[in-house]
Short mmCIF file of C-alpha atoms in Angstrom, two decimals:
data_model
loop_
_atom_site.label_atom_id
_atom_site.label_comp_id
_atom_site.label_asym_id
_atom_site.label_seq_id
_atom_site.Cartn_x
_atom_site.Cartn_y
_atom_site.Cartn_z
CA MET A 1 86.90 135.26 132.56
CA MET A 2 84.92 132.45 130.92
CA THR A 3 81.29 132.20 131.80
CA GLU A 4 79.58 129.07 132.87
CA ASP A 5 77.68 129.05 129.63
CA GLU A 6 80.82 128.99 127.62
CA ARG A 7 82.31 126.17 129.74
CA VAL A 8 79.16 124.19 129.15
CA GLU A 9 79.26 125.01 125.50
CA GLY A 10 82.73 123.81 125.20
CA LEU A 11 82.01 120.58 126.97
CA LEU A 12 78.94 120.05 124.77
CA ARG A 13 80.99 120.46 121.62
CA SER A 14 83.58 117.98 122.86
CA THR A 15 80.87 115.40 123.85
CA LEU A 16 79.09 115.87 120.53
CA ARG A 17 82.26 115.18 118.52
CA HIS A 18 82.64 111.80 120.14
CA ALA A 19 79.02 111.02 119.43
CA ALA A 20 79.14 112.18 115.92
CA GLU A 21 77.90 109.37 113.62
CA ASP A 22 80.54 107.99 111.18
CA ALA A 23 83.20 110.33 112.47
CA PRO A 24 85.47 110.98 109.48
CA GLN A 25 88.97 109.60 109.11
CA SER A 26 91.65 111.79 107.78
CA PRO A 27 92.51 110.98 104.19
CA ALA A 28 96.04 109.79 103.37
CA GLY A 29 98.24 112.74 103.15
CA LEU A 30 98.01 116.25 104.63
CA PRO A 31 94.87 116.85 106.51
CA GLY A 32 92.87 119.72 105.37
CA ARG A 33 90.30 121.73 106.99
CA VAL A 34 88.75 120.59 110.03
CA VAL A 35 86.42 122.33 111.83
CA ALA A 36 84.42 125.09 112.20
CA ARG A 37 83.61 125.78 115.36
CA SER A 38 86.63 124.70 116.83
CA ARG A 39 87.73 123.03 113.83
CA GLY A 40 87.98 119.50 114.46
CA ARG A 41 90.07 120.25 117.14
CA ARG A 42 88.30 119.71 120.06
CA ARG A 43 88.80 116.61 118.33
CA ASP A 44 85.98 117.53 116.30
CA ARG A 45 84.92 120.29 118.40
CA MET A 46 85.04 122.35 115.46
CA ARG A 47 85.97 123.70 110.73
CA MET A 48 83.10 123.94 111.28
CA LEU A 49 80.74 122.78 109.70
CA ALA A 50 77.37 122.43 109.74
CA VAL A 51 75.82 120.95 112.46
CA ALA A 52 72.35 120.22 112.24
CA GLY A 53 70.19 120.59 115.00
CA GLY A 54 68.28 122.02 117.77
CA ALA A 55 70.36 120.04 120.13
CA ALA A 56 73.13 120.31 117.58
CA ALA A 57 74.83 117.91 115.53
CA VAL A 58 78.52 117.69 114.73
CA VAL A 59 80.10 117.42 111.41
CA ALA A 60 83.80 117.41 111.03
CA VAL A 61 85.83 116.63 107.85
CA GLY A 62 89.43 115.76 107.22
CA THR A 63 91.67 116.82 109.97
CA THR A 64 91.76 118.24 113.44
CA GLY A 65 91.91 121.96 113.69
CA LEU A 66 89.39 124.91 114.05
CA GLY A 67 87.76 126.03 110.79
CA GLY A 68 88.73 128.56 108.33
CA GLY A 69 91.00 128.91 105.36
CA GLY A 70 92.22 125.72 104.05
CA ASP A 71 91.02 123.37 106.86
CA VAL A 72 87.81 121.98 107.89
CA ALA A 73 85.34 123.02 110.55
CA THR A 74 82.15 122.29 112.41
CA GLY A 75 79.56 124.47 113.91
CA VAL A 76 76.46 124.33 116.05
CA LEU A 77 73.13 125.41 114.74
CA ARG A 78 70.95 127.09 117.30
CA PRO A 79 67.64 127.77 115.46
CA VAL A 80 64.89 129.59 117.29
CA PRO A 81 61.51 127.89 117.15
CA SER A 82 59.63 129.55 114.41
CA ALA A 83 56.47 131.49 115.21
CA GLY A 84 55.57 131.15 111.51
CA VAL A 85 53.07 128.80 109.79
CA ASN A 86 53.95 125.14 109.53
CA ALA A 87 57.67 125.50 109.67
CA SER A 88 60.14 123.47 111.70
CA ALA A 89 63.68 124.09 112.96
CA PRO A 90 66.61 121.68 112.48
CA PRO A 91 66.33 118.56 114.59
CA SER A 92 69.09 116.74 116.21
CA VAL A 93 71.03 113.87 114.69
CA GLY A 94 69.15 110.67 115.11
CA GLU A 95 68.79 107.11 114.10
CA VAL A 96 72.25 105.45 113.81
CA GLY A 97 73.06 104.14 110.33
CA LEU A 98 70.08 105.89 108.66
CA GLU A 99 72.34 107.78 106.27
CA GLY A 100 73.58 104.46 104.99
CA LYS A 101 70.10 103.33 103.79
CA PRO A 102 69.15 103.74 100.09
CA PRO A 103 68.07 107.39 99.42
CA LEU A 104 64.52 108.08 98.35
CA GLY A 105 65.21 109.59 94.88
CA ASP A 106 68.42 111.29 93.74
CA ARG A 107 70.70 113.30 95.90
CA LEU A 108 71.07 117.08 95.49
CA VAL A 109 74.73 118.00 95.27
CA GLU A 110 75.77 121.60 96.08
CA ASP A 111 79.05 123.34 96.30
CA ASP A 112 80.24 123.62 99.89
CA PRO A 113 81.52 127.19 100.34
CA ALA A 114 82.96 126.42 103.82
CA LEU A 115 85.00 123.25 103.12
CA GLY A 116 85.54 123.80 99.45
CA GLY A 117 84.06 120.39 98.64
CA ALA A 118 80.43 119.39 98.17
CA VAL A 119 77.36 118.94 100.20
CA GLU A 120 75.02 116.12 99.26
CA LEU A 121 71.33 116.33 100.41
CA TRP A 122 68.75 113.58 100.35
CA TYR A 123 65.80 111.89 101.98
CA ALA A 124 65.69 108.54 103.67
CA ARG A 125 63.05 106.40 105.27
CA ARG A 126 63.26 105.77 109.13
CA SER A 127 62.63 102.44 110.63
CA ASP A 128 59.14 103.74 111.75
CA GLY A 129 58.37 104.66 108.21
CA ALA A 130 58.68 108.38 108.59
CA LEU A 131 60.70 110.55 106.34
CA ALA A 132 64.14 111.82 107.37
CA PHE A 133 66.52 114.44 105.88
CA CYS A 134 70.14 113.47 105.44
CA ARG A 135 73.38 115.14 104.42
CA LEU A 136 76.94 114.36 103.66
CA TYR A 137 79.84 116.74 103.59
CA ARG A 138 82.86 116.02 101.39
CA ALA A 139 85.85 118.24 102.05
CA ARG A 140 88.28 119.25 99.32
CA THR A 141 90.92 117.39 101.34
CA GLY A 142 89.15 114.14 100.81
CA GLY A 143 87.45 113.54 104.18
CA SER A 144 83.74 113.27 104.66
CA SER A 145 81.00 113.05 107.16
CA SER A 146 77.38 112.21 107.04
CA SER A 147 74.23 112.23 109.29
CA CYS A 148 70.47 112.25 109.25
CA ASN A 149 68.24 114.38 111.43
CA ALA A 150 66.08 112.68 114.07
CA ARG A 151 62.87 114.63 113.76
CA PRO A 152 60.54 113.43 110.94
CA VAL A 153 60.20 115.71 107.96
CA ASN A 154 56.83 117.40 107.75
CA GLY A 155 54.87 120.62 107.22
CA ASN A 156 55.20 123.08 104.50
CA ALA A 157 58.96 123.79 105.02
CA SER A 158 61.81 123.19 107.42
CA LEU A 159 65.33 124.50 108.00
CA GLU A 160 67.65 121.49 108.21
CA GLY A 161 71.12 122.76 108.35
CA THR A 162 73.89 125.13 107.25
CA THR A 163 77.59 125.15 106.54
CA GLU A 164 78.21 128.11 108.94
CA THR A 165 81.58 127.88 110.52
CA TRP A 166 84.13 129.77 112.58
CA PRO A 167 86.51 131.24 111.50
CA PRO A 168 83.99 132.23 108.74
CA PRO A 169 84.60 131.28 105.19
CA GLU A 170 83.50 133.74 102.40
CA LYS A 171 80.05 132.28 102.02
CA THR A 172 77.59 130.11 103.87
CA LEU A 173 75.06 127.62 102.50
CA TYR A 174 71.64 127.19 104.21
CA TYR A 175 69.38 124.38 103.30
CA GLY A 176 66.15 122.51 104.15
CA THR A 177 63.04 120.83 102.89
CA ALA A 178 59.95 122.25 100.99
CA GLY A 179 56.46 120.80 100.54
CA ASP A 180 54.23 121.02 97.39
CA LEU A 181 52.79 124.46 98.44
CA VAL A 182 56.23 126.12 98.56
CA THR A 183 57.52 127.71 95.29
CA GLY A 184 59.88 130.29 96.69
CA VAL A 185 62.31 130.81 99.68
CA SER A 186 64.15 133.90 100.87
CA ALA A 187 66.63 134.55 103.67
CA VAL A 188 65.95 137.48 105.90
CA SER A 189 68.87 139.46 107.32
CA ALA A 190 69.08 141.47 110.48
CA THR A 191 68.69 144.66 108.37
CA GLY A 192 65.47 143.26 106.74
CA ASP A 193 67.05 142.54 103.33
CA ARG A 194 65.73 139.36 101.58
CA THR A 195 67.85 137.14 99.45
CA PRO A 196 66.01 134.58 97.24
CA GLY A 197 67.21 131.07 97.09
CA GLN A 198 66.48 127.96 94.95
CA ILE A 199 64.00 125.20 95.33
CA ARG A 200 64.58 122.02 93.41
CA ARG A 201 63.15 118.47 93.53
CA PRO A 202 65.68 115.70 92.81
CA LYS A 203 64.35 113.02 90.54
CA GLY A 204 62.29 110.53 92.58
CA ALA A 205 62.54 112.56 95.86
CA PRO A 206 59.34 112.80 97.97
CA ARG A 207 59.76 116.52 98.58
CA ALA A 208 61.76 119.52 97.25
CA ILE A 209 65.02 120.78 98.79
CA TRP A 210 65.74 124.42 99.19
CA THR A 211 69.04 126.21 99.34
CA VAL A 212 70.30 129.72 99.90
CA THR A 213 73.89 130.88 99.69
CA LEU A 214 74.97 134.09 101.25
CA PRO A 215 78.26 136.00 102.28
CA ALA A 216 79.22 134.73 105.70
CA SER A 217 79.14 138.38 106.88
CA THR A 218 75.33 138.46 106.36
CA ARG A 219 73.56 138.01 109.66
CA VAL A 220 70.70 135.83 108.83
CA THR A 221 67.74 135.86 111.24
CA GLY A 222 65.23 133.71 109.39
CA PHE A 223 63.71 132.29 106.20
CA VAL A 224 60.37 133.03 104.53
CA PHE A 225 58.62 130.44 102.28
CA THR A 226 56.01 131.51 99.79
CA ASP A 227 53.50 129.87 97.44
CA ALA A 228 52.82 130.46 93.65
CA ARG A 229 50.84 133.55 94.57
CA GLY A 230 53.59 134.97 96.63
CA MET A 231 51.83 134.38 99.95
CA THR A 232 53.80 133.33 102.94
CA VAL A 233 53.01 129.70 103.81
CA ALA A 234 55.88 129.09 106.30
CA THR A 235 58.69 130.87 108.22
CA ALA A 236 61.69 129.70 110.19
CA ALA A 237 63.80 131.80 112.56
CA TYR A 238 67.55 131.36 112.71
CA THR A 239 70.12 132.44 115.38
CA PRO A 240 73.63 132.87 113.91
CA LEU A 241 76.55 130.81 115.31
CA THR A 242 78.35 132.32 118.22
CA VAL A 243 81.62 130.95 119.59
CA PRO A 244 83.80 132.02 122.58
CA GLU A 245 86.86 132.24 120.19
CA ALA A 246 85.21 135.22 118.49
CA THR A 247 85.51 137.47 121.67
CA ALA A 248 88.27 135.67 123.62
CA GLU A 249 91.11 137.69 125.15
CA PRO A 250 94.60 136.51 124.15
CA ALA A 251 96.59 134.54 126.73
CA GLY A 252 99.92 134.98 125.01
CA THR A 253 102.15 137.41 123.02
CA VAL A 254 101.18 137.94 119.38
CA LEU A 255 103.57 136.47 116.82
CA ARG A 256 103.63 138.41 113.62
CA LEU A 257 104.58 136.35 110.64
CA GLY A 258 104.51 139.03 107.89
CA GLY A 259 102.00 139.96 105.16
CA GLY A 260 99.34 140.82 107.67
CA LEU A 261 99.31 137.30 109.18
CA SER A 262 99.66 136.79 112.96
CA ALA A 263 99.06 134.14 115.60
CA ASN A 264 98.43 134.03 119.22
CA VAL A 265 97.08 131.64 121.84
CA PHE A 266 93.64 131.86 123.64
CA ASP A 267 91.96 129.95 126.40
CA VAL A 268 88.43 129.42 125.05
CA PRO A 269 87.98 127.05 127.06
CA ASP A 270 90.74 124.89 125.55
CA ARG A 271 94.02 126.38 124.76
CA THR A 272 93.74 127.42 121.09
CA LEU A 273 96.05 128.89 118.60
CA ILE A 274 94.16 131.47 116.46
CA TRP A 275 95.53 132.80 113.25
CA ARG A 276 94.49 136.22 111.96
CA LEU A 277 94.94 137.89 108.55
CA ASP A 278 94.72 141.62 108.65
CA GLY A 279 93.05 141.34 111.99
CA ASP A 280 90.28 138.86 110.92
CA PRO A 281 90.36 135.30 112.22
CA VAL A 282 91.14 132.82 109.35
CA ALA A 283 92.09 129.49 111.20
CA ALA A 284 92.55 128.00 114.57
CA ASP A 285 94.23 124.93 116.08
CA LEU A 286 93.87 123.30 119.48
CA VAL A 287 97.16 123.41 121.29
CA ARG A 288 96.50 120.46 123.61
CA ALA A 289 99.12 117.70 122.85
CA LYS A 290 96.49 115.05 122.36
CA ASP A 291 94.79 117.19 119.72
CA LEU A 292 97.53 119.16 117.98
CA LEU A 293 99.01 117.61 114.84
CA ARG A 294 96.82 114.47 114.94
CA ASP A 295 94.17 113.59 112.49
CA LEU A 296 90.67 112.40 113.51
CA GLY A 297 91.94 108.75 113.46
CA GLY A 298 94.58 109.66 116.05
CA ARG A 299 97.43 109.48 113.58
CA ARG A 300 100.39 111.80 114.23
CA ILE A 301 101.00 114.11 111.34
CA PRO A 302 104.10 116.25 110.77
CA VAL A 303 102.28 119.37 109.60
CA LEU A 304 99.02 121.06 109.92
CA LEU A 305 98.49 123.41 106.90
CA HIS A 306 96.03 126.20 106.38
CA GLU A 307 95.63 128.22 103.17
CA ARG A 308 93.80 131.48 102.62
CA GLU A 309 94.06 134.16 99.87
CA ARG A 310 97.26 132.79 98.42
CA ARG A 311 98.84 132.44 101.80
CA TRP A 312 99.94 129.19 103.34
CA PHE A 313 100.64 128.81 106.98
CA GLY A 314 100.62 126.38 109.82
CA VAL A 315 102.31 124.26 112.50
CA VAL A 316 105.00 121.56 112.33
CA ALA A 317 105.80 119.01 114.99
CA ASP A 318 109.58 118.56 114.50
CA VAL A 319 111.27 121.50 116.21
CA ARG A 320 114.43 120.91 114.15
CA THR A 321 112.52 122.23 111.10
CA THR A 322 113.83 125.61 110.01
CA GLU A 323 112.29 125.76 106.49
CA VAL A 324 108.97 124.45 105.05
CA GLU A 325 108.49 123.89 101.33
CA LEU A 326 105.22 123.70 99.41
CA VAL A 327 105.82 121.68 96.23
CA PHE A 328 103.30 121.65 93.30
CA PRO A 329 102.84 118.95 90.62
CA ASP A 330 104.38 121.25 87.96
CA GLY A 331 107.60 121.48 90.05
CA ARG A 332 107.09 125.06 91.22
CA LYS A 333 107.68 125.69 94.83
CA ALA A 334 107.05 128.12 97.65
CA THR A 335 109.14 128.31 100.85
CA ALA A 336 108.66 129.74 104.27
CA ALA A 337 110.86 129.87 107.36
CA ALA A 338 109.81 127.87 110.44
CA ARG A 339 109.91 129.89 113.57
CA LYS A 340 110.03 128.77 117.19
CA ASP A 341 106.71 129.36 119.00
CA PRO A 342 106.91 131.98 121.71
CA TRP A 343 104.41 130.23 123.97
CA GLY A 344 106.22 127.11 124.91
CA ILE A 345 103.93 124.73 122.98
CA GLY A 346 106.93 122.84 121.59
CA VAL A 347 106.22 123.37 117.80
CA ARG A 348 107.36 125.62 114.96
CA LEU A 349 105.17 128.02 112.95
CA PHE A 350 105.50 129.07 109.37
CA ALA A 351 103.80 131.41 106.91
CA GLY A 352 104.33 132.48 103.34
CA ARG A 353 102.76 133.20 100.04
CA HIS A 354 102.36 130.69 97.18
CA GLY A 355 101.00 132.96 94.51
CA ARG A 356 98.89 130.30 92.81
CA ASP A 357 95.38 130.95 91.49
CA GLY A 358 92.47 128.71 92.33
CA ASP A 359 92.28 125.85 94.79
CA ILE A 360 95.60 124.38 95.45
CA TYR A 361 93.92 121.27 96.79
CA ARG A 362 92.44 120.47 93.42
CA LYS A 363 95.71 119.53 91.81
CA GLY A 364 97.54 118.29 95.00
CA PHE A 365 100.80 119.23 96.51
CA GLU A 366 103.42 118.08 98.95
CA VAL A 367 104.75 119.78 102.13
CA VAL A 368 108.32 119.20 103.01
CA GLY A 369 110.36 120.16 106.14
CA TYR A 370 114.18 120.74 106.20
CA ASP A 371 116.63 121.41 108.98
CA ALA A 372 119.20 124.14 109.10
CA ALA A 373 121.65 122.08 107.02
CA GLY A 374 119.14 121.60 104.32
CA ARG A 375 118.42 117.94 105.16
CA GLU A 376 114.91 116.71 104.72
CA LEU A 377 113.15 115.81 107.89
CA TRP A 378 109.72 114.92 106.85
CA ARG A 379 107.37 114.99 103.80
CA GLU A 380 103.62 114.96 103.62
CA PRO A 381 101.88 114.50 100.24
CA HIS A 382 98.38 115.66 99.58
CA ALA A 383 96.74 113.89 96.62
CA PRO A 384 94.59 115.90 94.24
CA ALA A 385 91.05 116.52 95.61
CA ALA A 386 88.23 115.13 93.63
CA GLY A 387 85.92 117.73 92.22
CA ARG A 388 82.15 117.59 92.07
#
């Protein structure tokens, strides 16, 4: 049974999604990864991505679906106040429109291991003259979302955000600010291991920006910041993302789609379709009619596609669809049978292998649906995703 905390958490995520500044619109074509916590789906409840702050900030990119695989996601950062010296935890999203102001110096652009796109980090000046930290996420599917933290930047160092999502991607990026005293940063895991990161000062920026990238399986508990002598000048504690989906009990019968891929429905607290590969969660979709197969702009879409480890899978709206085809620019194709869902949602599910190396979003593709007679029912193009 769901706890009251989980109910409140679900409500908070839904509320935050509607309050998200500059909520992203789905790019023309197939929506990609949304959300990370509940992947866009709780109309941006989730893919999942980073959310910034103590009170939590939402970042959704691209489409509506929980994070993982080839879609986008959002997450909630719950940093624990640091007991260290002169460090601060991520603040909540603040001043509306701040991210649209001219940046103070250049932006630092990092690969986003969660969305497959890029993360842009920079400083801006608040209306009261204080310094603020901003970020913009660009999904490989073309969507984007930006925000700035409310709490002014100060002290020797601060943790400002992460791309942590659920279902977890292979890696997670953590980032924040660093003052002049700081020359080194390390992430500390639950086992006590330390992983060094990087500290860079974009040209013209008033402070440095630090980053650490780690396998998503690493349970990070905090960060340590050191000076040129190796002395600790700041620390920041961190509490990893937790979501009810991770421990929810299934509410339906598992549908096995071959190749180790399966799907089932869960009530967590919204009815959610969770995909698993060899038992590990790789994607999720909200099942509610108002959320399923709609992009963040509310547009009905014929297909919601996920992609993970050369497997492509998802949901189609037209129940007449019996075969789904993935068409690449070079003419090569992959096909998958569309199966009736066993839970009465009123959709069809498909799964297959495409055998292509690299990121299929980089060069683009089309997804096409056919009925039993081989007639085309729908077609959804996905333009090539811009690289960094």
